[in-house]
XYZ file of C-alpha atoms in Angstrom:
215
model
C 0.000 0.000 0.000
C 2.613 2.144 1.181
C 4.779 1.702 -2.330
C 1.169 1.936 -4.415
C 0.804 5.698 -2.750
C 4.682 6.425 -3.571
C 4.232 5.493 -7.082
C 1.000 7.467 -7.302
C 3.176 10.898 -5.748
C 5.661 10.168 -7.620
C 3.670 10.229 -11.001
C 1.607 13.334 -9.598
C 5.031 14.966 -9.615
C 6.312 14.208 -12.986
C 3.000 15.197 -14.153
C 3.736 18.566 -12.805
C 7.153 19.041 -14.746
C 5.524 18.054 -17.492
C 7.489 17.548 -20.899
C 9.637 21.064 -20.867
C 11.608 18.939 -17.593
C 11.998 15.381 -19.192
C 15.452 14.826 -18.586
C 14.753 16.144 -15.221
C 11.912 13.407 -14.578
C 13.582 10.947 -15.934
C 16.623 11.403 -13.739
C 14.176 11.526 -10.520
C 12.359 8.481 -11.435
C 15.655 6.514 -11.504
C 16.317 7.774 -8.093
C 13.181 6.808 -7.173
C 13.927 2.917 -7.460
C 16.876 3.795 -5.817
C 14.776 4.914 -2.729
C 12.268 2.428 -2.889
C 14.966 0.194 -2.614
C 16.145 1.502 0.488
C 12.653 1.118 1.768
C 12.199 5.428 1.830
C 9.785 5.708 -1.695
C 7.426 7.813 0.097
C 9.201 10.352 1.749
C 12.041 11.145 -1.569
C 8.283 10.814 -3.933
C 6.898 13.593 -1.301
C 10.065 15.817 -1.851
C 10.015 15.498 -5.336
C 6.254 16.760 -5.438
C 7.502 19.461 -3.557
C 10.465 20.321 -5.879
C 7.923 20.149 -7.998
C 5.832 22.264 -7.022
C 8.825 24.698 -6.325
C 9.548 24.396 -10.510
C 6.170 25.318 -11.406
C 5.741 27.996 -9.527
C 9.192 29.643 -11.160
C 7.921 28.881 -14.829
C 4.727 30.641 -16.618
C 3.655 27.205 -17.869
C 3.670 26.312 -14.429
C 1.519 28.595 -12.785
C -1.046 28.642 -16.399
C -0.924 25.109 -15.126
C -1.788 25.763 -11.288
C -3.973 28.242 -12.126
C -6.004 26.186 -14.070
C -6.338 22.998 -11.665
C -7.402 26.009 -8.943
C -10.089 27.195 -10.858
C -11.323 23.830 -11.986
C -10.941 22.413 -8.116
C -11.229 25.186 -6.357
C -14.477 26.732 -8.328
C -15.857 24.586 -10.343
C -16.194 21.558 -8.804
C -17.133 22.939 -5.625
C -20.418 24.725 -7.964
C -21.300 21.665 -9.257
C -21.562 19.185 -6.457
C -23.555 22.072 -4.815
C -26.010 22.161 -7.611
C -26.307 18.317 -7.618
C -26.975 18.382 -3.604
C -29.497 20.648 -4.453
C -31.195 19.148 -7.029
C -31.260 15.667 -4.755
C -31.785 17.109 -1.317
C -35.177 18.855 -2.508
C -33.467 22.644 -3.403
C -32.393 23.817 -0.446
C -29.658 26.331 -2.486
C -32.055 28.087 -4.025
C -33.851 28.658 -0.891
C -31.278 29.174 1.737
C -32.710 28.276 5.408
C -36.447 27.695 4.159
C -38.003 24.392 3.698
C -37.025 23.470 -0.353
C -39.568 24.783 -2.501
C -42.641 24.612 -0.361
C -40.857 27.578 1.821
C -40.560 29.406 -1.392
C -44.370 30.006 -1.624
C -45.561 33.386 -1.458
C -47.487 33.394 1.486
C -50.741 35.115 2.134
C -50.572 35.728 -1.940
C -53.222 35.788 -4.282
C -51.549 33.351 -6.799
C -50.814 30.881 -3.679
C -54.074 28.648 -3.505
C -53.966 28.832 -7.346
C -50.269 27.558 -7.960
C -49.672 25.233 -5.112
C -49.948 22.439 -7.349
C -48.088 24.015 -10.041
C -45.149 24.908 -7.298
C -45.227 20.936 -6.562
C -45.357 19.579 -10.152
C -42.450 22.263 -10.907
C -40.083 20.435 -8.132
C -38.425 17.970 -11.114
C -38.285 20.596 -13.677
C -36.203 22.967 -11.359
C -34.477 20.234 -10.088
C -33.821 18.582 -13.970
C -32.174 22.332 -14.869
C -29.412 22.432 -11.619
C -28.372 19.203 -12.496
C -27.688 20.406 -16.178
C -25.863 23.216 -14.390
C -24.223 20.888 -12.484
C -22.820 18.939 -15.715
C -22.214 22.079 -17.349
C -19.941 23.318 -15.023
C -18.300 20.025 -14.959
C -17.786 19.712 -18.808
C -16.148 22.951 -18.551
C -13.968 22.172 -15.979
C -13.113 18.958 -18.110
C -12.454 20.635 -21.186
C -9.872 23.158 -19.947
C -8.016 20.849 -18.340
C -7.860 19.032 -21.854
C -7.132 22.863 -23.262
C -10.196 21.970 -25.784
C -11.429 25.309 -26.005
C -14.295 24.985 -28.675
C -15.686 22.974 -26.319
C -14.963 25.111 -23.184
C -16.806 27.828 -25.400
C -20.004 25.697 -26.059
C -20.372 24.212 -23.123
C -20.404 27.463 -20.923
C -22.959 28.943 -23.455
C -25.468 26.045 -22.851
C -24.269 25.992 -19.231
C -25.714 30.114 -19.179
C -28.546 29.427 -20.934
C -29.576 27.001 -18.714
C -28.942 29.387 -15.467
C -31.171 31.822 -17.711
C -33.809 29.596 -18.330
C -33.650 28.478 -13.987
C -34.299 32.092 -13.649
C -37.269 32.583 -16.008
C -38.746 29.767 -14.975
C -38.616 30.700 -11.128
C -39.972 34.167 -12.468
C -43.141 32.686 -13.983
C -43.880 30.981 -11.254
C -43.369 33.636 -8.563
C -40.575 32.478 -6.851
C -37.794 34.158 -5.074
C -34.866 33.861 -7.778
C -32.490 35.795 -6.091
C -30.356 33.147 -5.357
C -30.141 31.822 -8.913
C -29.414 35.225 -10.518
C -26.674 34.792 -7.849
C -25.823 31.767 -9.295
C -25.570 33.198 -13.098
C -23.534 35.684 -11.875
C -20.832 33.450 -10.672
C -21.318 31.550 -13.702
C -20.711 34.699 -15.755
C -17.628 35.741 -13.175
C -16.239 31.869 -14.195
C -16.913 32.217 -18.007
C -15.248 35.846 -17.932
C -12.043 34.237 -15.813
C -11.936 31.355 -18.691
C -11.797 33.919 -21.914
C -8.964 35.135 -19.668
C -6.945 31.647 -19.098
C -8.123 31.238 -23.059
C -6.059 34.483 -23.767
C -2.958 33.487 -21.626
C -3.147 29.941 -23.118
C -2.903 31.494 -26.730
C 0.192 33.386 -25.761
C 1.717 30.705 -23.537
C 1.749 28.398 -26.375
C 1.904 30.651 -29.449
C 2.664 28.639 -32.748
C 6.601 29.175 -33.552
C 6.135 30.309 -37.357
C 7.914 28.373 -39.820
C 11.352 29.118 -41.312
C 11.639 29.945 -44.652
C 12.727 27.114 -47.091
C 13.819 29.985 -49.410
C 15.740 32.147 -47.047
């Protein structure tokens, strides 16, 4: 178990130098065996993750690198397994503190006795749209990680109109949709962040033009 965790680090980290360091991971990986045969693999993997790390942080490929595992972890994600606990544990995003939808209704309203059933048969719809929020965001995060940005593109366009449709829908039916247009705005606040990572990407790894074969 102990070697199966080593080996694991130890890729981690020559992920992280990625092809720009070859030599460099090559050299470390030799070393590795070395270790592991001196019954330390763990602790020389852990230091190279941290050398690493160190590297990365020193290169601009490096941090376009960190920068984009952040936003996909560290944003992302985190939106998406919200919307998916929401949609499954009966809203309880959209209505912060309030009993799901049925602590959404309008009370003492005119429209109340006359949409109650309408607010209950509305429960799958509403829930059917975070859960394509929730695999939006996550096909986003996917494809920048694979630096497929076509797909980063349509994606976050069906992901927004999806958070546009949440919000219509909630309008129509009287419902507080404050916390959804919250929810589109950090949507727009991620897509806005992505054209930016797009831009950096497109410089980062600007196509070296070809030489001349007359010159």
């Amino acid at each position: 178990m102990k070697m199966a965790v080593a080996r694991a680090v130890m890729a981690l980290a020559v992920c992280c130098l990625g092809e720009s360091r070859r030599q460099w991971s090559l050299a470390m990986q030799v070393e590795f065996e070395a270790a592991a045969a001196d019954g330390k693999p763990l602790l020389f993997a852990i230091g190279c993750l941290a050398a690493a790390g160190r590297e990365m942080l020193t290169r601009e490929e490096g941090r376009f690198v960190l920068t984009s595992y952040a936003l996909a972890l560290g944003l992302m994600l985190p939106m998406a397994t919200l919307q998916i606990g929401c949609a499954v544990l009966g809203l309880p995003y959209l209505y912060a503190g309030q009993s799901g939808l049925r602590g959404a209704l309008l009370q003492g309203g005119a429209q109340e006795a006359l949409l109650r059933g309408v607010y209950q048969a509305a429960v799958p719809s509403l829930s059917l749209l975070l859960l394509l929020l929730a695999l939006g965001h996550l096909r986003i995060a996917w494809a920048m990680l694979e630096r497929d940005w076509p797909r980063v593109r349509r994606a976050g366009m069906l992901t927004l109109a999806a958070a546009a449709t949440l919000i219509l829908f909630m309008g129509t039916l009287f419902l507080d949709s404050t916390q959804a247009v919250l929810q589109a705005a950090i949507l727009a606040i991620e897509l806005a962040t992505l054209s930016v990572v797009m831009r950096w990407h497109a410089q980062l790894f600007r196509p070296v033009p070809a030489e001349d074969p007359g010159s």
